[in-house]
Short mmCIF file of C-alpha atoms in Angstrom, two decimals:
data_model
loop_
_atom_site.label_atom_id
_atom_site.label_comp_id
_atom_site.label_asym_id
_atom_site.label_seq_id
_atom_site.Cartn_x
_atom_site.Cartn_y
_atom_site.Cartn_z
CA UNK A 1 -93.66 24.51 59.58
CA UNK A 2 -92.05 24.89 56.20
CA UNK A 3 -95.16 24.92 53.80
CA UNK A 4 -95.45 23.71 50.65
CA UNK A 5 -92.27 25.54 48.93
CA UNK A 6 -89.60 22.79 47.70
CA UNK A 7 -86.88 22.49 49.90
CA UNK A 8 -84.59 22.40 47.27
CA UNK A 9 -84.83 22.35 42.93
CA UNK A 10 -84.87 19.48 40.94
CA UNK A 11 -81.87 19.42 38.15
CA UNK A 12 -80.77 18.27 35.01
CA UNK A 13 -76.98 16.73 35.41
CA UNK A 14 -74.66 19.72 33.80
CA UNK A 15 -71.51 18.33 31.75
CA UNK A 16 -69.15 18.72 34.70
CA UNK A 17 -68.59 20.05 37.76
CA UNK A 18 -65.70 21.49 39.98
CA UNK A 19 -66.80 18.76 42.62
CA UNK A 20 -68.81 15.75 41.91
CA UNK A 21 -69.96 14.33 45.38
CA UNK A 22 -71.87 10.64 45.36
CA UNK A 23 -74.19 10.07 47.53
CA UNK A 24 -76.97 12.38 48.98
CA UNK A 25 -76.90 11.16 52.57
CA UNK A 26 -76.19 13.40 55.77
CA UNK A 27 -72.48 13.16 54.92
CA UNK A 28 -72.84 14.12 51.14
CA UNK A 29 -75.25 16.95 51.77
CA UNK A 30 -73.19 18.48 54.93
CA UNK A 31 -69.92 18.24 52.73
CA UNK A 32 -71.81 19.71 49.96
CA UNK A 33 -73.11 22.42 52.18
CA UNK A 34 -69.29 23.11 53.87
CA UNK A 35 -67.84 23.20 50.24
CA UNK A 36 -70.49 26.11 49.08
CA UNK A 37 -70.49 27.75 52.70
CA UNK A 38 -66.82 27.60 53.74
CA UNK A 39 -64.52 27.03 50.81
CA UNK A 40 -66.80 29.04 47.99
CA UNK A 41 -66.63 25.74 45.98
CA UNK A 42 -70.26 26.30 44.70
CA UNK A 43 -70.18 24.28 41.51
CA UNK A 44 -71.02 21.21 42.93
CA UNK A 45 -73.20 18.29 42.09
CA UNK A 46 -74.37 15.60 44.81
CA UNK A 47 -75.84 12.32 42.58
CA UNK A 48 -77.87 10.07 44.35
CA UNK A 49 -78.86 6.93 42.42
CA UNK A 50 -81.95 6.29 44.99
CA UNK A 51 -84.08 9.26 46.50
CA UNK A 52 -82.38 12.28 48.65
CA UNK A 53 -81.48 10.86 51.85
CA UNK A 54 -83.30 7.65 51.40
CA UNK A 55 -80.17 5.23 52.28
CA UNK A 56 -78.90 5.04 56.41
CA UNK A 57 -79.88 8.46 56.60
CA UNK A 58 -83.35 7.03 57.22
CA UNK A 59 -82.71 4.20 58.58
CA UNK A 60 -80.53 4.73 61.60
CA UNK A 61 -81.56 5.39 65.36
CA UNK A 62 -80.22 9.02 65.06
CA UNK A 63 -78.11 8.81 68.46
CA UNK A 64 -75.32 11.45 68.65
CA UNK A 65 -72.63 11.08 71.21
CA UNK A 66 -68.68 11.58 71.25
CA UNK A 67 -67.78 9.31 74.32
CA UNK A 68 -64.85 7.41 72.15
CA UNK A 69 -61.99 6.27 73.93
CA UNK A 70 -58.77 7.56 71.40
CA UNK A 71 -57.85 11.30 71.00
CA UNK A 72 -57.98 11.04 67.45
CA UNK A 73 -61.91 9.64 67.62
CA UNK A 74 -62.47 12.31 70.29
CA UNK A 75 -61.27 15.38 67.91
CA UNK A 76 -63.52 14.39 65.11
CA UNK A 77 -67.01 13.09 67.16
CA UNK A 78 -66.79 15.96 69.36
CA UNK A 79 -65.80 18.56 66.59
CA UNK A 80 -69.35 16.92 65.10
CA UNK A 81 -70.77 17.39 68.33
CA UNK A 82 -70.06 21.04 68.51
CA UNK A 83 -71.25 21.63 65.06
CA UNK A 84 -74.52 19.67 66.24
CA UNK A 85 -75.14 22.44 69.06
CA UNK A 86 -74.96 25.39 66.34
CA UNK A 87 -76.59 23.39 63.89
CA UNK A 88 -80.41 24.82 63.91
CA UNK A 89 -78.87 28.34 63.91
CA UNK A 90 -76.20 27.65 61.34
CA UNK A 91 -78.70 25.87 58.58
CA UNK A 92 -82.00 27.85 59.71
CA UNK A 93 -83.86 24.79 60.42
CA UNK A 94 -85.17 22.72 62.99
CA UNK A 95 -83.55 19.69 63.35
CA UNK A 96 -85.01 18.52 66.68
CA UNK A 97 -81.37 18.33 68.33
CA UNK A 98 -82.40 16.96 72.12
CA UNK A 99 -79.49 16.71 74.49
CA UNK A 100 -81.03 14.10 76.67
CA UNK A 101 -77.93 12.39 77.16
CA UNK A 102 -76.58 8.78 76.69
CA UNK A 103 -75.56 6.04 79.13
CA UNK A 104 -73.34 3.35 78.07
CA UNK A 105 -74.42 0.49 80.64
CA UNK A 106 -71.62 -2.24 82.15
CA UNK A 107 -72.56 -5.58 82.90
CA UNK A 108 -69.16 -7.34 83.50
CA UNK A 109 -65.97 -6.59 85.61
CA UNK A 110 -64.36 -5.42 82.61
CA UNK A 111 -66.77 -3.63 81.26
CA UNK A 112 -66.77 -1.57 84.25
CA UNK A 113 -63.06 -0.91 83.80
CA UNK A 114 -63.20 -0.11 80.41
CA UNK A 115 -65.81 2.29 80.92
CA UNK A 116 -64.13 4.28 83.96
CA UNK A 117 -61.07 4.37 81.65
CA UNK A 118 -63.16 5.78 78.83
CA UNK A 119 -64.62 8.51 81.15
CA UNK A 120 -61.36 9.38 82.03
CA UNK A 121 -60.07 9.79 78.35
CA UNK A 122 -63.11 11.44 77.65
CA UNK A 123 -62.47 14.06 80.20
CA UNK A 124 -58.96 14.41 79.33
CA UNK A 125 -60.01 15.48 75.74
CA UNK A 126 -62.67 18.06 77.68
CA UNK A 127 -66.27 15.81 76.74
CA UNK A 128 -68.02 15.55 79.19
CA UNK A 129 -68.66 12.07 80.91
CA UNK A 130 -69.33 10.67 84.56
CA UNK A 131 -69.26 7.56 85.66
CA UNK A 132 -72.85 6.48 87.32
CA UNK A 133 -73.32 3.30 89.87
CA UNK A 134 -76.60 1.59 89.34
CA UNK A 135 -78.43 3.57 92.02
CA UNK A 136 -77.71 6.73 89.61
CA UNK A 137 -78.58 4.93 86.75
CA UNK A 138 -81.99 3.95 88.32
CA UNK A 139 -82.32 7.61 89.51
CA UNK A 140 -82.16 8.87 85.12
CA UNK A 141 -84.12 5.58 83.83
CA UNK A 142 -86.43 4.63 86.77
CA UNK A 143 -87.86 1.73 84.39
CA UNK A 144 -84.78 -0.03 84.55
CA UNK A 145 -84.09 -3.39 86.50
CA UNK A 146 -80.98 -3.23 88.07
CA UNK A 147 -81.47 -6.10 90.67
CA UNK A 148 -78.66 -8.29 90.71
CA UNK A 149 -80.66 -11.25 89.66
CA UNK A 150 -80.28 -10.13 85.78
CA UNK A 151 -77.86 -12.82 83.82
CA UNK A 152 -75.88 -9.29 82.84
CA UNK A 153 -76.63 -7.09 85.97
CA UNK A 154 -76.22 -3.39 85.52
CA UNK A 155 -72.97 -2.61 87.44
CA UNK A 156 -73.02 1.30 86.33
CA UNK A 157 -72.75 2.98 82.99
CA UNK A 158 -71.13 5.65 81.59
CA UNK A 159 -72.60 8.90 81.15
CA UNK A 160 -72.29 12.04 78.58
CA UNK A 161 -75.08 14.38 79.31
CA UNK A 162 -74.64 16.42 76.10
CA UNK A 163 -75.27 13.85 73.74
CA UNK A 164 -78.62 12.79 72.49
CA UNK A 165 -80.50 12.42 69.48
CA UNK A 166 -81.69 14.34 66.24
CA UNK A 167 -84.58 14.08 63.76
CA UNK A 168 -82.65 12.54 61.02
CA UNK A 169 -84.78 13.72 57.93
CA UNK A 170 -84.78 16.84 58.96
CA UNK A 171 -80.82 17.36 59.38
CA UNK A 172 -80.99 15.81 55.69
CA UNK A 173 -83.94 17.89 54.37
CA UNK A 174 -81.63 21.24 56.61
CA UNK A 175 -78.53 20.40 54.88
CA UNK A 176 -80.46 20.22 51.57
CA UNK A 177 -82.02 23.29 51.44
CA UNK A 178 -79.12 25.08 52.83
CA UNK A 179 -76.83 23.50 50.19
CA UNK A 180 -79.34 24.38 47.26
CA UNK A 181 -79.76 27.95 48.20
CA UNK A 182 -75.73 28.28 47.75
CA UNK A 183 -76.19 26.50 44.19
CA UNK A 184 -74.84 23.30 44.83
CA UNK A 185 -77.04 20.62 42.42
CA UNK A 186 -78.70 17.92 44.21
CA UNK A 187 -79.67 15.23 41.41
CA UNK A 188 -81.77 12.25 42.59
CA UNK A 189 -82.10 9.19 40.63
CA UNK A 190 -78.51 9.39 39.11
CA UNK A 191 -76.55 6.49 39.43
CA UNK A 192 -72.76 6.36 39.43
CA UNK A 193 -71.95 3.65 37.22
CA UNK A 194 -68.37 4.26 36.65
CA UNK A 195 -65.46 6.71 36.74
CA UNK A 196 -63.45 8.43 33.84
CA UNK A 197 -59.75 8.02 34.33
CA UNK A 198 -56.83 10.23 32.89
CA UNK A 199 -53.83 8.15 33.89
CA UNK A 200 -54.20 7.74 37.68
CA UNK A 201 -56.16 10.79 37.71
CA UNK A 202 -60.44 10.34 37.96
CA UNK A 203 -61.72 13.00 36.07
CA UNK A 204 -65.23 12.16 35.95
CA UNK A 205 -68.57 9.85 36.46
CA UNK A 206 -70.54 7.71 34.39
CA UNK A 207 -73.67 7.92 35.10
CA UNK A 208 -77.27 6.28 34.37
CA UNK A 209 -77.90 9.61 33.37
CA UNK A 210 -74.96 10.02 30.91
CA UNK A 211 -70.87 11.17 31.39
CA UNK A 212 -70.10 14.02 34.36
CA UNK A 213 -66.57 15.73 34.07
CA UNK A 214 -65.59 16.60 37.71
CA UNK A 215 -62.33 18.75 38.73
CA UNK A 216 -62.91 16.32 41.87
CA UNK A 217 -64.96 13.41 42.71
CA UNK A 218 -65.92 12.96 46.34
CA UNK A 219 -67.49 9.41 47.75
CA UNK A 220 -70.15 9.34 50.42
CA UNK A 221 -71.48 6.37 49.65
CA UNK A 222 -71.25 4.45 52.98
CA UNK A 223 -72.29 0.65 52.41
CA UNK A 224 -72.05 1.03 48.74
CA UNK A 225 -68.61 2.76 48.67
CA UNK A 226 -66.52 -0.62 47.70
CA UNK A 227 -68.89 -1.61 45.00
CA UNK A 228 -68.04 1.89 43.68
CA UNK A 229 -63.91 1.45 44.00
CA UNK A 230 -64.26 -1.88 42.84
CA UNK A 231 -64.85 -0.10 39.48
CA UNK A 232 -61.34 1.32 39.53
CA UNK A 233 -59.54 -1.55 40.77
CA UNK A 234 -59.44 -0.19 43.93
CA UNK A 235 -59.85 -2.71 46.95
CA UNK A 236 -60.49 -0.81 50.24
CA UNK A 237 -60.72 -2.67 53.91
CA UNK A 238 -64.58 -2.50 53.68
CA UNK A 239 -67.41 -5.05 54.36
CA UNK A 240 -70.87 -4.16 54.50
CA UNK A 241 -73.46 -5.80 56.66
CA UNK A 242 -76.90 -5.29 57.29
CA UNK A 243 -77.77 -3.30 60.71
CA UNK A 244 -81.26 -3.29 61.69
CA UNK A 245 -83.43 -1.28 63.66
CA UNK A 246 -87.08 -1.38 64.94
CA UNK A 247 -89.88 0.68 66.60
CA UNK A 248 -92.37 -0.33 68.85
CA UNK A 249 -96.41 1.33 68.78
CA UNK A 250 -96.58 4.90 70.35
CA UNK A 251 -96.32 4.71 74.31
CA UNK A 252 -96.63 7.12 77.07
CA UNK A 253 -93.27 8.73 77.86
CA UNK A 254 -91.33 6.24 80.02
CA UNK A 255 -87.53 6.72 79.23
CA UNK A 256 -86.35 10.64 78.56
CA UNK A 257 -82.55 9.20 77.86
CA UNK A 258 -80.61 7.05 75.61
CA UNK A 259 -79.45 3.99 77.08
CA UNK A 260 -77.01 1.70 74.99
CA UNK A 261 -75.49 -1.57 76.32
CA UNK A 262 -72.42 -3.31 73.96
CA UNK A 263 -72.31 -6.13 75.61
CA UNK A 264 -76.09 -7.25 75.74
CA UNK A 265 -76.53 -5.65 72.22
CA UNK A 266 -79.56 -3.02 72.60
CA UNK A 267 -79.87 0.30 72.40
CA UNK A 268 -82.91 2.42 73.27
CA UNK A 269 -84.73 6.06 72.89
CA UNK A 270 -88.17 7.21 73.02
CA UNK A 271 -88.97 9.12 69.78
CA UNK A 272 -91.16 12.78 70.28
CA UNK A 273 -94.32 10.89 69.06
CA UNK A 274 -94.08 7.94 71.64
CA UNK A 275 -92.24 5.14 69.78
CA UNK A 276 -89.47 3.33 71.27
CA UNK A 277 -86.83 3.08 68.64
CA UNK A 278 -84.39 0.15 69.52
CA UNK A 279 -81.01 -1.21 67.71
CA UNK A 280 -78.77 -3.93 68.22
CA UNK A 281 -75.43 -4.84 66.30
CA UNK A 282 -74.87 -5.72 62.89
CA UNK A 283 -75.42 -9.15 60.99
CA UNK A 284 -72.17 -10.92 60.81
CA UNK A 285 -72.41 -11.84 57.57
CA UNK A 286 -71.88 -9.58 54.47
CA UNK A 287 -75.08 -8.42 52.97
CA UNK A 288 -76.75 -5.79 50.92
CA UNK A 289 -80.53 -6.93 51.16
CA UNK A 290 -81.10 -4.27 53.82
CA UNK A 291 -82.78 -6.82 55.74
CA UNK A 292 -81.19 -8.65 58.63
CA UNK A 293 -82.20 -11.83 60.36
CA UNK A 294 -84.58 -12.20 62.59
CA UNK A 295 -82.09 -13.79 65.39
CA UNK A 296 -80.88 -10.31 65.60
CA UNK A 297 -84.08 -9.21 66.25
CA UNK A 298 -85.13 -11.74 68.92
CA UNK A 299 -81.97 -11.25 70.45
CA UNK A 300 -82.24 -7.56 71.07
CA UNK A 301 -85.85 -7.88 72.47
CA UNK A 302 -84.68 -10.24 74.76
CA UNK A 303 -82.04 -7.97 76.25
CA UNK A 304 -84.40 -4.96 76.12
CA UNK A 305 -86.84 -6.60 78.02
CA UNK A 306 -84.59 -8.11 80.36
CA UNK A 307 -83.60 -4.57 81.43
CA UNK A 308 -86.59 -2.66 80.76
CA UNK A 309 -89.64 -5.06 81.87
CA UNK A 310 -92.21 -2.58 81.28
CA UNK A 311 -91.53 -3.28 77.56
CA UNK A 312 -92.86 -6.80 77.59
CA UNK A 313 -96.30 -4.79 76.80
CA UNK A 314 -95.04 -3.02 73.82
CA UNK A 315 -95.87 -4.33 70.40
CA UNK A 316 -93.32 -4.46 67.38
CA UNK A 317 -94.38 -1.87 64.95
CA UNK A 318 -91.81 -2.31 62.33
CA UNK A 319 -87.98 -3.22 61.18
CA UNK A 320 -85.98 -2.01 58.67
CA UNK A 321 -82.24 -2.62 57.64
CA UNK A 322 -79.53 -0.60 56.59
CA UNK A 323 -75.74 -1.60 54.52
CA UNK A 324 -73.18 0.03 56.74
CA UNK A 325 -69.31 -0.12 56.05
CA UNK A 326 -67.11 -1.76 58.57
CA UNK A 327 -63.74 -1.15 58.56
CA UNK A 328 -61.26 -3.71 60.90
CA UNK A 329 -60.72 -1.14 63.39
CA UNK A 330 -64.01 0.33 63.74
CA UNK A 331 -63.08 3.73 62.98
CA UNK A 332 -64.25 5.45 59.45
CA UNK A 333 -61.54 6.08 56.33
CA UNK A 334 -60.95 10.08 55.46
CA UNK A 335 -58.69 11.31 52.68
CA UNK A 336 -57.06 10.62 49.31
CA UNK A 337 -56.68 7.73 47.52
CA UNK A 338 -54.29 6.36 44.96
CA UNK A 339 -56.09 8.43 42.56
CA UNK A 340 -55.77 11.80 42.16
CA UNK A 341 -58.75 13.74 42.27
CA UNK A 342 -60.45 10.78 44.47
CA UNK A 343 -61.53 11.15 48.21
CA UNK A 344 -62.96 8.56 50.32
CA UNK A 345 -65.65 9.16 53.28
CA UNK A 346 -66.36 6.17 54.07
CA UNK A 347 -66.15 3.27 57.07
CA UNK A 348 -67.88 5.06 59.37
CA UNK A 349 -69.57 1.29 60.44
CA UNK A 350 -72.86 1.71 62.53
CA UNK A 351 -71.84 4.93 63.63
CA UNK A 352 -72.02 7.93 60.72
CA UNK A 353 -74.99 9.77 61.50
CA UNK A 354 -73.41 10.95 64.44
CA UNK A 355 -70.80 12.50 63.00
CA UNK A 356 -72.76 14.07 59.58
CA UNK A 357 -71.60 17.63 60.16
CA UNK A 358 -68.13 17.05 61.63
CA UNK A 359 -67.84 14.65 58.40
CA UNK A 360 -69.07 17.27 56.16
CA UNK A 361 -67.00 19.68 57.47
CA UNK A 362 -63.65 17.78 57.50
CA UNK A 363 -64.25 16.25 54.44
CA UNK A 364 -65.10 19.49 52.44
CA UNK A 365 -61.92 20.88 53.57
CA UNK A 366 -59.70 17.88 52.83
CA UNK A 367 -61.39 17.90 49.26
CA UNK A 368 -60.96 22.02 48.90
CA UNK A 369 -57.81 21.49 50.25
CA UNK A 370 -56.61 18.38 48.83
CA UNK A 371 -54.96 17.53 51.96
CA UNK A 372 -56.36 15.91 54.98
CA UNK A 373 -57.81 18.14 57.48
CA UNK A 374 -55.98 18.00 60.65
CA UNK A 375 -59.05 16.15 62.68
CA UNK A 376 -59.12 13.48 59.19
CA UNK A 377 -55.43 13.18 59.21
CA UNK A 378 -55.24 9.74 61.86
CA UNK A 379 -57.71 8.39 59.45
CA UNK A 380 -56.54 8.42 56.26
CA UNK A 381 -56.34 4.82 54.20
CA UNK A 382 -52.38 4.28 54.85
CA UNK A 383 -52.74 3.49 58.45
CA UNK A 384 -53.53 0.11 57.38
CA UNK A 385 -50.14 -0.09 56.06
CA UNK A 386 -48.49 1.69 58.70
CA UNK A 387 -50.29 -0.14 61.19
CA UNK A 388 -51.60 3.16 62.90
CA UNK A 389 -55.05 1.81 63.69
CA UNK A 390 -57.33 3.61 65.76
CA UNK A 391 -59.12 0.95 67.56
CA UNK A 392 -62.33 2.07 68.46
CA UNK A 393 -64.00 -1.49 69.29
CA UNK A 394 -64.54 -0.63 72.35
CA UNK A 395 -66.37 2.62 72.12
CA UNK A 396 -68.55 2.16 69.07
CA UNK A 397 -71.09 0.39 71.25
CA UNK A 398 -72.08 -1.88 68.57
CA UNK A 399 -70.61 -5.37 68.07
CA UNK A 400 -68.66 -4.72 64.70
CA UNK B 1 -82.88 -15.75 58.35
CA UNK B 2 -80.28 -17.84 56.43
CA UNK B 3 -81.09 -21.78 55.79
CA UNK B 4 -77.12 -22.75 55.41
CA UNK B 5 -76.67 -26.23 53.76
CA UNK B 6 -74.05 -27.85 55.82
CA UNK B 7 -72.39 -30.54 53.78
CA UNK B 8 -72.57 -32.96 56.62
CA UNK B 9 -75.97 -31.90 58.53
CA UNK B 10 -77.88 -30.33 55.72
CA UNK B 11 -79.85 -27.07 55.45
CA UNK B 12 -79.78 -25.69 59.09
CA UNK B 13 -80.61 -22.43 60.40
CA UNK B 14 -78.06 -19.68 60.40
CA UNK B 15 -78.21 -19.84 64.67
CA UNK B 16 -76.35 -22.70 64.27
CA UNK B 17 -73.04 -21.37 62.78
CA UNK B 18 -70.47 -18.51 63.07
CA UNK B 19 -69.51 -16.60 59.88
CA UNK B 20 -65.65 -16.80 58.84
CA UNK B 21 -66.15 -14.21 56.19
CA UNK B 22 -64.53 -14.54 52.36
CA UNK B 23 -63.39 -18.37 51.16
CA UNK B 24 -59.82 -19.11 49.71
CA UNK B 25 -58.15 -16.53 51.57
CA UNK B 26 -54.49 -18.45 51.85
CA UNK B 27 -51.72 -17.36 54.55
CA UNK B 28 -49.10 -16.10 52.54
CA UNK B 29 -46.42 -18.52 51.75
CA UNK B 30 -43.33 -16.32 52.91
CA UNK B 31 -44.78 -13.40 54.94
CA UNK B 32 -41.25 -11.66 55.37
CA UNK B 33 -41.07 -11.25 51.44
CA UNK B 34 -44.49 -9.51 51.84
CA UNK B 35 -43.99 -5.89 52.03
CA UNK B 36 -46.16 -3.29 54.42
CA UNK B 37 -48.88 -3.23 51.89
CA UNK B 38 -49.13 -6.28 50.90
CA UNK B 39 -49.46 -7.51 54.38
CA UNK B 40 -51.83 -4.98 54.89
CA UNK B 41 -54.10 -6.57 52.28
CA UNK B 42 -53.43 -9.81 53.35
CA UNK B 43 -54.89 -8.63 56.78
CA UNK B 44 -57.12 -6.33 56.33
CA UNK B 45 -58.61 -6.41 52.76
CA UNK B 46 -61.13 -9.08 51.40
CA UNK B 47 -63.71 -8.78 48.68
CA UNK B 48 -67.00 -6.99 49.22
CA UNK B 49 -69.10 -8.00 46.14
CA UNK B 50 -72.57 -7.16 45.76
CA UNK B 51 -74.05 -10.41 43.98
CA UNK B 52 -72.39 -13.68 44.68
CA UNK B 53 -69.66 -14.44 46.99
CA UNK B 54 -67.74 -17.42 48.32
CA UNK B 55 -67.26 -17.74 52.23
CA UNK B 56 -66.75 -19.55 55.28
CA UNK B 57 -69.50 -20.83 57.77
CA UNK B 58 -68.27 -22.73 61.38
CA UNK B 59 -71.30 -25.12 62.20
CA UNK B 60 -70.33 -23.95 65.46
CA UNK B 61 -73.65 -25.70 66.94
CA UNK B 62 -73.49 -28.68 64.79
CA UNK B 63 -70.74 -30.69 63.65
CA UNK B 64 -68.22 -28.02 64.20
CA UNK B 65 -66.95 -28.16 60.61
CA UNK B 66 -66.12 -25.44 58.54
CA UNK B 67 -67.51 -25.34 55.07
CA UNK B 68 -67.80 -23.31 51.90
CA UNK B 69 -70.82 -21.36 51.18
CA UNK B 70 -71.86 -19.69 48.16
CA UNK B 71 -74.53 -16.85 48.61
CA UNK B 72 -75.73 -13.85 46.91
CA UNK B 73 -75.36 -10.98 49.24
CA UNK B 74 -78.56 -8.94 47.41
CA UNK B 75 -81.23 -11.64 48.55
CA UNK B 76 -79.47 -14.26 50.41
CA UNK B 77 -79.57 -17.18 47.82
CA UNK B 78 -77.21 -19.91 48.36
CA UNK B 79 -76.17 -21.60 45.36
CA UNK B 80 -73.75 -24.22 46.77
CA UNK B 81 -72.25 -25.61 49.77
CA UNK B 82 -69.01 -27.80 50.40
CA UNK B 83 -66.34 -28.92 52.93
CA UNK B 84 -64.07 -26.21 53.47
CA UNK B 85 -61.03 -29.02 52.46
CA UNK B 86 -62.32 -28.60 48.78
CA UNK B 87 -61.89 -25.61 46.27
CA UNK B 88 -64.12 -22.90 47.12
CA UNK B 89 -66.79 -22.36 44.81
CA UNK B 90 -66.32 -20.28 42.09
CA UNK B 91 -68.18 -16.54 42.16
CA UNK B 92 -67.75 -16.49 38.31
CA UNK B 93 -68.80 -19.65 37.40
CA UNK B 94 -70.45 -21.08 40.39
CA UNK B 95 -68.38 -24.09 40.45
CA UNK B 96 -66.72 -26.34 42.76
CA UNK B 97 -67.61 -26.72 46.21
CA UNK B 98 -70.58 -29.10 45.65
CA UNK B 99 -74.19 -28.57 44.95
CA UNK B 100 -76.49 -27.20 48.30
CA UNK B 101 -78.52 -30.09 47.96
CA UNK B 102 -77.67 -32.86 45.53
CA UNK B 103 -81.31 -34.32 45.96
CA UNK B 104 -83.16 -31.35 45.04
CA UNK B 105 -82.90 -29.38 41.63
CA UNK B 106 -80.09 -27.20 40.87
CA UNK B 107 -80.71 -24.07 42.59
CA UNK B 108 -78.18 -22.40 41.38
CA UNK B 109 -78.60 -19.56 39.22
CA UNK B 110 -77.76 -19.96 35.29
CA UNK B 111 -75.87 -17.01 35.20
CA UNK B 112 -73.87 -16.48 38.55
CA UNK B 113 -71.69 -13.75 38.55
CA UNK B 114 -71.29 -9.66 39.75
CA UNK B 115 -74.42 -7.93 39.58
CA UNK B 116 -73.85 -4.84 37.59
#
């Protein structure tokens, strides 16, 4: 219990800061924390147009894993997972990290080949990964249907035992409290409406509460990043889409791991309280409405009930949507921009939550030193012109 | 759930369509004249507005033809649609591409344009 004491102080914006971070989701808060903790930059403001961690940080399915194919992705996601494993000790607050394992199901011959390849790639990168046959899947997930009669039968799964879930609100609050304790200003209800420039240098932001000067401006605005950069005439390879999740009524414990399927588009875990938490793919069309299509829900529920017949009895409790920023190669953009003093952390698509501490850590380092952190370097904006894409559509686990 | 006004079939459920992204993106006349950055812009960069957006949809389960649709990405209102062979509707003026449904009162907003 944390008692009645507020976790962070309410602040009025000051005239200027060394660093202004736009967006107080997990990434913005983690970036602020590591700027203060690792780089001694404590004159930092995190500006939030709504309320703290009320965007995608409150709308994700809380899954954490690092089983990506390419070395660049393995580097940054495994860096994040390592930080997750020490996060409660680091921040001094519970985040309910539960390393209950994640399975990614294979349903076709192609899935099997791709999955085994990814397991091998993971192991070469020192990431825990196993290939499970259907019987081994059934042992871990007794409620799953592995009979060949399914339209998309379970042919096996990749398994990362160290993966799992964490309680997203607690993660945000722990970073917020720790950043606040180091002197970071967390300012809610303060929408950034534009940028102050001197030539090609960004020197501050315009906000609903007046101008704020900044030595450096760092964007952590997820699905709304390109809305912000449009105001500078900076076009980014980002498309924003609604991504939905849903929870069922509370059930007895029926599943104690995380099961994902890219082929039939559903992923599920069971919250500590008992709700089944289910997600699916993005809606195909661009959107900012924070609600998605019923067709997507229908599709994912059909897939879930086919795989787990016992789910047929569950009542749907609520659905919600967040706005995710998707890049052409399903990998994030981290680094500098053509504007001096302006830094990007965006394009995490459907997978930003799992990266939270790692993204904050390497982004803070990138900002503090005005050069990409080695783990961030492959994720620069210039990779699209250079052709050095980090194509992670297969390991993104959700159709982008 | 979107109700998309196909210019040939009338209003149909979005599940009958495939999405085609931004309308009016022309293939460069001379790709060899583009440097890497310009070519990357053509391949990878599209408008991503919070507000009116001229986009393309393909009526997969219907007439199997492409159309233009002018849609507000915030609340999914649709102001206009028309054959993809016509000029894409202009998100600034809402003109072009034809009305969503000529028999009904204009559904176009009085001042289409980008949201602040």
